[in-house]
Short mmCIF file of N, CA and C in Angstrom, two decimals:
data_model
loop_
_atom_site.label_atom_id
_atom_site.label_comp_id
_atom_site.label_asym_id
_atom_site.label_seq_id
_atom_site.Cartn_x
_atom_site.Cartn_y
_atom_site.Cartn_z
N MET B 10 79.17 10.24 45.62
CA MET B 10 79.09 11.67 44.51
C MET B 10 79.52 10.77 43.19
N ASN B 11 78.79 11.90 42.37
CA ASN B 11 78.31 10.91 41.33
C ASN B 11 79.44 11.89 39.92
N GLU B 12 79.66 11.54 39.15
CA GLU B 12 80.33 12.64 37.84
C GLU B 12 79.50 14.04 38.33
N LEU B 13 78.74 14.28 37.87
CA LEU B 13 78.68 15.76 37.80
C LEU B 13 78.57 16.12 38.62
N THR B 14 78.11 15.68 39.96
CA THR B 14 78.61 16.46 41.23
C THR B 14 79.85 16.76 41.56
N THR B 15 81.17 15.85 40.65
CA THR B 15 82.38 15.95 41.45
C THR B 15 83.01 17.32 40.58
N GLU B 16 81.84 17.13 39.31
CA GLU B 16 82.59 18.37 38.12
C GLU B 16 81.74 19.59 38.22
N ILE B 17 80.77 19.41 39.32
CA ILE B 17 79.96 20.93 39.84
C ILE B 17 80.45 21.93 40.09
N ILE B 18 81.30 20.46 41.10
CA ILE B 18 82.11 21.23 42.67
C ILE B 18 83.95 21.25 42.59
N ALA B 19 84.11 20.97 42.05
CA ALA B 19 86.11 21.68 41.15
C ALA B 19 84.63 22.84 40.38
N ALA B 20 84.03 22.78 40.19
CA ALA B 20 83.65 24.13 38.78
C ALA B 20 84.04 25.68 39.41
N LEU B 21 83.80 25.39 41.01
CA LEU B 21 83.17 25.86 41.40
C LEU B 21 84.61 26.64 42.32
N ALA B 22 84.59 25.06 42.50
CA ALA B 22 86.73 25.38 43.40
C ALA B 22 87.10 26.07 42.68
N GLN B 23 87.16 26.20 41.20
CA GLN B 23 87.71 26.66 39.87
C GLN B 23 87.13 28.11 39.48
N LYS B 24 86.01 28.37 40.13
CA LYS B 24 85.05 29.56 39.27
C LYS B 24 85.77 29.81 38.38
N GLN B 25 84.79 28.07 37.48
CA GLN B 25 85.36 28.04 36.11
C GLN B 25 82.89 28.17 36.22
N ASP B 26 82.88 27.98 35.01
CA ASP B 26 81.83 28.81 34.18
C ASP B 26 80.70 27.19 34.53
N LEU B 27 79.59 27.51 35.09
CA LEU B 27 78.96 25.70 34.75
C LEU B 27 77.18 25.72 33.84
N ASP B 28 77.66 26.63 33.13
CA ASP B 28 77.16 25.79 31.78
C ASP B 28 77.90 25.79 30.83
N GLU B 29 78.85 25.18 31.24
CA GLU B 29 80.04 24.08 29.69
C GLU B 29 79.57 22.94 30.45
N VAL B 30 79.71 22.54 32.12
CA VAL B 30 79.28 20.80 33.28
C VAL B 30 78.19 20.88 32.27
N PHE B 31 76.82 22.03 32.50
CA PHE B 31 75.88 21.50 32.72
C PHE B 31 75.61 20.81 30.83
N ARG B 32 75.51 21.74 30.29
CA ARG B 32 75.74 21.68 28.69
C ARG B 32 77.21 20.34 27.70
N HIS B 33 77.26 20.20 28.59
CA HIS B 33 77.97 18.72 28.82
C HIS B 33 77.47 17.96 28.85
N HIS B 34 76.85 18.09 30.11
CA HIS B 34 76.43 15.89 30.72
C HIS B 34 74.40 16.47 29.27
N LEU B 35 73.52 17.65 29.32
CA LEU B 35 72.63 17.78 28.36
C LEU B 35 73.10 16.75 27.35
N GLU B 36 74.11 17.18 26.23
CA GLU B 36 74.74 15.94 25.84
C GLU B 36 74.51 15.10 26.53
N ILE B 37 75.40 14.82 26.98
CA ILE B 37 75.58 13.03 26.52
C ILE B 37 74.19 12.37 26.58
N ALA B 38 73.19 13.12 27.78
CA ALA B 38 71.55 12.37 28.49
C ALA B 38 71.21 12.76 26.86
N ILE B 39 71.19 13.73 26.07
CA ILE B 39 70.46 13.98 24.52
C ILE B 39 71.01 12.11 23.08
N ASN B 40 72.57 12.49 23.29
CA ASN B 40 72.87 11.16 23.06
C ASN B 40 72.45 10.37 23.20
N GLN B 41 72.03 10.07 24.15
CA GLN B 41 72.01 8.17 24.71
C GLN B 41 70.01 8.23 24.84
N LEU B 42 69.20 9.72 24.97
CA LEU B 42 68.00 9.58 24.10
C LEU B 42 67.32 8.98 22.36
N LEU B 43 68.51 9.45 21.52
CA LEU B 43 68.41 9.40 20.43
C LEU B 43 68.78 7.98 20.66
N GLN B 44 69.80 7.48 20.43
CA GLN B 44 69.92 5.95 20.64
C GLN B 44 68.25 5.37 21.36
N THR B 45 68.33 5.60 22.23
CA THR B 45 67.36 5.12 22.80
C THR B 45 65.93 5.01 21.94
N GLU B 46 65.63 5.69 21.18
CA GLU B 46 64.85 6.11 20.62
C GLU B 46 64.56 5.32 19.40
N LEU B 47 65.84 5.00 18.46
CA LEU B 47 65.59 4.44 17.78
C LEU B 47 65.67 2.70 17.84
N ALA B 48 66.53 2.94 18.94
CA ALA B 48 66.21 1.15 19.44
C ALA B 48 65.15 0.84 19.22
N GLU B 49 64.45 1.64 20.60
CA GLU B 49 63.07 1.58 21.08
C GLU B 49 62.56 1.33 19.13
N PHE B 50 62.05 2.19 18.10
CA PHE B 50 61.88 2.42 16.28
C PHE B 50 62.28 1.56 15.51
N LEU B 51 63.39 0.51 16.24
CA LEU B 51 63.91 -0.60 15.05
C LEU B 51 62.89 -2.13 16.00
N GLY B 52 62.93 -2.60 17.54
CA GLY B 52 62.06 -3.03 18.24
C GLY B 52 64.07 -3.95 18.32
N TYR B 53 64.96 -3.82 18.44
CA TYR B 53 66.17 -4.67 19.13
C TYR B 53 67.12 -3.57 19.18
N GLU B 54 67.82 -3.71 20.05
CA GLU B 54 69.24 -2.78 20.67
C GLU B 54 70.90 -3.49 19.67
N ARG B 55 71.34 -1.95 19.97
CA ARG B 55 72.05 -2.29 18.72
C ARG B 55 73.39 -4.02 19.88
N TYR B 56 74.10 -3.92 18.50
CA TYR B 56 75.05 -5.32 18.24
C TYR B 56 73.78 -6.65 18.31
N SER B 57 72.29 -6.51 18.80
CA SER B 57 71.74 -7.76 19.34
C SER B 57 71.07 -9.51 17.58
N TYR B 58 71.04 -10.16 18.08
CA TYR B 58 70.94 -10.81 16.72
C TYR B 58 69.47 -10.63 16.54
N ALA B 59 68.50 -9.82 17.67
CA ALA B 59 67.19 -9.98 16.86
C ALA B 59 67.06 -9.19 15.87
N GLY B 60 67.52 -8.33 14.95
CA GLY B 60 68.26 -7.41 14.74
C GLY B 60 68.79 -8.56 12.84
N ILE B 61 68.41 -9.89 12.82
CA ILE B 61 69.76 -10.14 11.71
C ILE B 61 68.02 -10.14 10.25
N ASN B 62 67.89 -9.45 10.25
CA ASN B 62 67.60 -10.13 8.70
C ASN B 62 65.15 -9.68 8.47
N THR B 63 65.61 -8.18 8.93
CA THR B 63 64.72 -7.96 10.31
C THR B 63 64.00 -6.64 8.56
N GLY B 64 64.90 -6.50 7.87
CA GLY B 64 64.81 -5.48 7.15
C GLY B 64 64.86 -4.01 7.00
N ASN B 65 65.44 -3.40 8.33
CA ASN B 65 65.14 -2.88 8.83
C ASN B 65 66.42 -2.42 9.38
N ASN B 66 67.19 -1.75 9.26
CA ASN B 66 69.38 -1.74 10.34
C ASN B 66 69.61 -0.66 10.91
N ARG B 67 70.64 -0.22 11.15
CA ARG B 67 70.97 0.81 12.25
C ARG B 67 72.15 1.57 10.69
N ASN B 68 71.93 2.30 10.03
CA ASN B 68 73.23 3.42 9.14
C ASN B 68 73.00 4.84 9.44
N GLY B 69 74.68 4.69 10.10
CA GLY B 69 74.65 5.33 11.01
C GLY B 69 74.79 6.09 11.33
N SER B 70 74.27 7.64 11.24
CA SER B 70 74.69 8.84 11.91
C SER B 70 74.96 9.73 11.67
N TYR B 71 74.74 11.29 11.24
CA TYR B 71 75.13 12.62 11.14
C TYR B 71 74.88 13.72 12.13
N GLU B 72 76.29 13.99 12.32
CA GLU B 72 76.27 15.24 12.71
C GLU B 72 75.96 16.66 13.01
N ARG B 73 75.01 17.25 14.18
CA ARG B 73 74.42 18.41 13.87
C ARG B 73 73.98 19.01 15.05
N SER B 74 74.39 20.26 15.54
CA SER B 74 74.71 21.31 16.24
C SER B 74 73.83 21.71 16.83
N PHE B 75 73.60 22.25 17.83
CA PHE B 75 71.16 22.35 18.95
C PHE B 75 72.06 23.33 19.42
N ASP B 76 71.26 24.65 19.52
CA ASP B 76 72.04 25.47 20.38
C ASP B 76 70.87 26.20 21.55
N THR B 77 71.77 25.90 22.87
CA THR B 77 71.18 25.55 23.76
C THR B 77 70.90 27.18 24.39
N LYS B 78 70.64 27.30 25.76
CA LYS B 78 70.93 28.22 26.44
C LYS B 78 72.00 28.34 27.34
N TYR B 79 72.26 26.94 27.51
CA TYR B 79 73.98 25.89 27.67
C TYR B 79 75.07 26.36 26.53
N GLY B 80 74.89 26.51 25.96
CA GLY B 80 75.71 26.30 24.31
C GLY B 80 75.04 25.65 23.46
N GLN B 81 76.35 24.99 22.37
CA GLN B 81 76.19 24.36 21.99
C GLN B 81 76.28 22.27 22.00
N LEU B 82 74.94 22.38 21.53
CA LEU B 82 74.97 21.00 22.14
C LEU B 82 75.46 20.31 20.35
N ASN B 83 76.97 19.07 20.30
CA ASN B 83 77.35 18.53 19.29
C ASN B 83 76.84 17.01 18.87
N LEU B 84 75.71 16.99 18.41
CA LEU B 84 74.35 15.87 18.39
C LEU B 84 74.97 14.99 17.38
N THR B 85 74.82 13.48 18.22
CA THR B 85 74.93 12.40 16.17
C THR B 85 73.75 11.77 16.35
N ILE B 86 72.59 12.08 15.30
CA ILE B 86 71.32 12.18 15.36
C ILE B 86 72.00 10.24 13.85
N PRO B 87 71.22 8.94 14.92
CA PRO B 87 71.12 8.29 14.68
C PRO B 87 69.83 7.44 13.34
N ARG B 88 70.62 6.84 12.20
CA ARG B 88 69.60 6.93 11.24
C ARG B 88 69.44 5.62 10.98
N ASP B 89 68.03 4.74 10.10
CA ASP B 89 67.80 3.55 10.13
C ASP B 89 67.90 3.21 8.37
N ARG B 90 68.31 2.28 8.12
CA ARG B 90 68.58 2.01 6.58
C ARG B 90 67.63 2.49 4.93
N ASN B 91 66.30 2.06 6.19
CA ASN B 91 65.12 2.23 5.34
C ASN B 91 65.05 3.96 5.54
N GLY B 92 65.12 4.43 6.01
CA GLY B 92 65.44 6.39 6.84
C GLY B 92 63.92 6.71 6.42
N ARG B 93 63.17 5.66 7.84
CA ARG B 93 62.12 6.41 8.15
C ARG B 93 61.93 6.27 9.33
N PHE B 94 63.34 6.66 9.72
CA PHE B 94 63.00 7.17 10.97
C PHE B 94 63.12 8.42 11.19
N GLU B 95 61.50 9.00 12.61
CA GLU B 95 62.30 10.61 12.20
C GLU B 95 62.69 10.56 14.26
N ASN B 96 63.60 11.05 14.36
CA ASN B 96 63.53 11.42 16.13
C ASN B 96 62.86 12.29 16.63
N HIS B 97 61.99 12.50 17.70
CA HIS B 97 61.33 13.19 18.51
C HIS B 97 61.55 13.43 19.33
N THR B 98 62.97 13.82 19.65
CA THR B 98 63.07 13.70 20.22
C THR B 98 63.78 15.72 20.27
N LEU B 99 64.16 16.30 19.04
CA LEU B 99 64.42 17.12 18.67
C LEU B 99 63.97 17.99 17.93
N PRO B 100 63.39 18.74 17.73
CA PRO B 100 62.63 18.98 16.13
C PRO B 100 63.23 19.24 15.24
N ALA B 101 62.16 18.61 13.99
CA ALA B 101 62.35 18.77 11.99
C ALA B 101 63.54 19.84 11.75
N TYR B 102 64.94 19.93 11.08
CA TYR B 102 64.67 21.05 11.04
C TYR B 102 65.33 22.52 12.20
N GLY B 103 65.35 21.96 13.40
CA GLY B 103 65.78 23.17 14.37
C GLY B 103 66.71 23.18 14.62
N ARG B 104 67.51 24.12 15.43
CA ARG B 104 68.34 24.57 15.64
C ARG B 104 68.71 24.55 16.79
N HIS B 105 67.42 25.08 17.17
CA HIS B 105 67.61 25.98 19.38
C HIS B 105 66.16 25.36 19.24
N SER B 106 66.22 25.83 21.18
CA SER B 106 64.46 25.39 21.70
C SER B 106 66.05 25.50 23.84
N ASP B 107 64.34 26.10 23.92
CA ASP B 107 64.77 26.07 24.76
C ASP B 107 63.91 24.92 25.95
N ASN B 108 63.55 24.90 25.34
CA ASN B 108 62.20 23.63 25.50
C ASN B 108 62.70 22.23 26.61
N LEU B 109 63.63 21.96 25.70
CA LEU B 109 64.48 20.73 25.95
C LEU B 109 65.07 20.18 26.64
N GLU B 110 66.05 21.99 26.59
CA GLU B 110 66.40 21.26 28.23
C GLU B 110 65.60 21.63 29.77
N THR B 111 64.38 22.08 29.34
CA THR B 111 63.74 22.17 30.80
C THR B 111 63.23 20.41 30.65
N THR B 112 62.57 19.25 29.69
CA THR B 112 62.84 18.16 29.55
C THR B 112 63.01 17.30 30.31
N VAL B 113 65.06 17.17 29.58
CA VAL B 113 65.64 17.40 30.91
C VAL B 113 65.68 17.65 31.53
N ILE B 114 66.46 18.47 32.41
CA ILE B 114 66.19 18.67 33.22
C ILE B 114 65.32 18.18 34.11
N GLN B 115 63.82 18.56 34.20
CA GLN B 115 63.10 17.75 35.00
C GLN B 115 62.80 16.24 35.25
N LEU B 116 63.58 15.45 33.55
CA LEU B 116 63.94 13.89 34.11
C LEU B 116 64.85 13.70 35.23
N TYR B 117 66.35 14.84 35.70
CA TYR B 117 67.42 14.91 36.45
C TYR B 117 66.69 14.80 37.54
N THR B 118 66.39 16.09 38.14
CA THR B 118 64.89 17.03 39.79
C THR B 118 64.20 15.86 39.59
N LYS B 119 63.69 15.94 39.04
CA LYS B 119 62.22 15.33 39.68
C LYS B 119 61.93 14.08 40.01
N GLY B 120 62.62 13.05 38.57
CA GLY B 120 62.08 11.07 38.73
C GLY B 120 60.35 11.22 38.71
N ILE B 121 60.06 11.85 37.29
CA ILE B 121 58.84 12.04 37.17
C ILE B 121 58.34 10.47 36.58
N THR B 122 57.60 10.26 37.11
CA THR B 122 57.07 9.22 35.62
C THR B 122 56.37 8.99 34.31
N THR B 123 57.02 7.39 34.28
CA THR B 123 56.81 7.61 32.78
C THR B 123 55.79 8.69 31.86
N ALA B 124 54.29 7.90 32.30
CA ALA B 124 52.94 8.94 32.23
C ALA B 124 53.48 9.76 32.25
N GLU B 125 53.67 11.07 33.17
CA GLU B 125 54.49 11.99 32.90
C GLU B 125 55.02 12.28 32.63
N ILE B 126 56.20 11.85 31.86
CA ILE B 126 56.97 12.49 31.15
C ILE B 126 57.03 12.61 29.68
N ALA B 127 55.87 10.95 29.25
CA ALA B 127 55.03 11.41 28.22
C ALA B 127 54.19 11.54 27.69
N GLU B 128 53.29 12.65 28.41
CA GLU B 128 51.91 13.57 28.24
C GLU B 128 52.97 14.97 28.65
N LEU B 129 54.17 15.40 28.62
CA LEU B 129 54.92 16.34 28.52
C LEU B 129 55.69 16.43 26.93
N ILE B 130 56.49 15.46 26.47
CA ILE B 130 56.24 15.03 25.73
C ILE B 130 55.51 15.04 24.33
N GLU B 131 54.14 14.96 24.97
CA GLU B 131 53.31 14.98 24.03
C GLU B 131 53.34 16.69 23.55
N LYS B 132 52.82 17.30 24.65
CA LYS B 132 51.73 18.20 25.38
C LYS B 132 53.57 19.21 24.52
N MET B 133 54.69 19.09 24.62
CA MET B 133 55.78 19.60 24.24
C MET B 133 56.02 19.79 22.60
N TYR B 134 56.36 18.28 21.55
CA TYR B 134 56.29 17.60 20.74
C TYR B 134 54.82 17.67 19.71
N GLY B 135 54.13 17.16 20.23
CA GLY B 135 52.60 17.00 19.05
C GLY B 135 52.87 15.25 18.67
N ALA B 136 54.54 14.78 19.93
CA ALA B 136 54.07 12.96 19.44
C ALA B 136 53.91 12.04 21.03
N HIS B 137 53.65 10.72 20.71
CA HIS B 137 52.80 9.92 21.28
C HIS B 137 54.04 9.09 21.74
N TYR B 138 53.77 8.62 22.99
CA TYR B 138 54.74 7.24 22.59
C TYR B 138 54.14 6.55 23.65
N SER B 139 54.43 5.72 24.19
CA SER B 139 53.44 4.80 25.21
C SER B 139 54.37 4.76 26.41
N LYS B 140 53.66 4.04 27.05
CA LYS B 140 54.33 4.34 28.88
C LYS B 140 56.04 3.38 28.41
N ALA B 141 55.65 2.54 27.75
CA ALA B 141 57.04 2.04 27.49
C ALA B 141 58.00 2.03 27.42
N THR B 142 57.60 2.75 25.97
CA THR B 142 58.20 4.21 25.03
C THR B 142 59.47 4.55 26.19
N VAL B 143 58.04 5.66 26.74
CA VAL B 143 59.36 6.47 27.73
C VAL B 143 60.80 5.66 27.92
N SER B 144 60.03 4.10 29.50
CA SER B 144 60.36 4.04 29.75
C SER B 144 61.68 2.87 29.68
N ASN B 145 62.01 2.83 28.32
CA ASN B 145 63.06 2.37 26.78
C ASN B 145 63.98 3.83 27.49
N MET B 146 63.07 5.63 26.55
CA MET B 146 63.98 6.20 26.69
C MET B 146 64.52 6.76 28.35
N THR B 147 64.00 6.64 29.49
CA THR B 147 63.53 7.04 30.56
C THR B 147 65.33 6.42 30.91
N LYS B 148 65.87 4.23 30.85
CA LYS B 148 66.73 4.11 31.68
C LYS B 148 68.03 4.23 30.78
N ALA B 149 67.91 5.08 29.31
CA ALA B 149 69.00 4.84 28.72
C ALA B 149 70.29 6.04 29.79
N VAL B 150 69.16 6.96 31.22
CA VAL B 150 69.87 8.19 31.51
C VAL B 150 69.78 6.97 32.87
N ASN B 151 69.50 6.08 33.16
CA ASN B 151 68.63 5.77 34.61
C ASN B 151 69.82 6.02 36.11
N GLU B 152 70.47 5.56 34.81
CA GLU B 152 72.78 5.80 35.68
C GLU B 152 72.65 6.86 36.77
N GLN B 153 72.29 8.39 35.52
CA GLN B 153 72.93 9.60 36.39
C GLN B 153 72.05 10.19 36.76
N VAL B 154 69.64 9.95 36.28
CA VAL B 154 69.41 10.24 37.65
C VAL B 154 69.56 9.74 38.43
N GLN B 155 69.67 8.61 39.05
CA GLN B 155 69.08 8.84 40.11
C GLN B 155 71.07 8.63 41.25
N ALA B 156 71.83 9.17 40.59
CA ALA B 156 73.13 9.67 41.47
C ALA B 156 72.89 11.34 41.45
N PHE B 157 72.29 12.06 41.07
CA PHE B 157 72.26 13.15 40.69
C PHE B 157 70.75 12.75 42.06
N GLN B 158 70.09 12.45 42.51
CA GLN B 158 69.49 12.55 43.17
C GLN B 158 69.72 12.35 44.97
N GLN B 159 70.45 11.60 43.96
CA GLN B 159 70.70 10.16 46.25
C GLN B 159 72.35 11.87 46.30
N ARG B 160 72.67 12.45 45.07
CA ARG B 160 74.26 12.71 45.30
C ARG B 160 73.88 14.01 46.98
N ARG B 161 75.07 14.44 47.24
CA ARG B 161 75.46 14.42 49.16
C ARG B 161 75.16 16.89 49.36
N TRP B 162 74.90 17.24 49.24
CA TRP B 162 74.77 17.77 49.71
C TRP B 162 76.09 18.47 50.32
N VAL B 163 76.00 19.72 50.04
CA VAL B 163 77.41 19.91 50.88
C VAL B 163 76.45 21.55 50.68
N SER B 164 76.35 21.75 52.32
CA SER B 164 76.57 23.24 53.22
C SER B 164 77.66 24.71 52.68
N TRP B 165 77.10 25.34 51.54
CA TRP B 165 78.11 25.86 51.53
C TRP B 165 77.48 27.34 52.65
N PHE B 166 76.80 27.92 52.70
CA PHE B 166 76.00 28.66 54.60
C PHE B 166 76.61 28.78 55.08
N GLY B 167 77.92 27.71 55.88
CA GLY B 167 78.07 27.15 57.70
C GLY B 167 77.15 26.81 57.85
#
């Protein structure tokens, strides 16, 4: 069992709200996607020597809240020194979206191809991503996706 499955079972056993479990994992996944998106934009990973003397570096981040049907997400939005990075994961100045959960949940449940993910993001946000970019973005949450897909089902109905 993975962390998500364990938390779901614990929440069900204690009769807690599952929305908090989903909210927490959604927040982690979106923050990872934002960091991966910046790495793709800059062309190098964090702490990589490839970024030395490139003319543009990471330049901290800022906090932003984002309301979903699972609750409020506290996101850390990365920025670059030249101020050219614009994330395509979240709508600009948007504070609420139901489409974002749908996208991430589809990543977790269906294991769809990079081409399908790129097409979905383009339809939702009008941002075009290459298959390689989508592949790099999905690597950030690949471990959680695989764990979810390989989870054991517990029969609750006998």
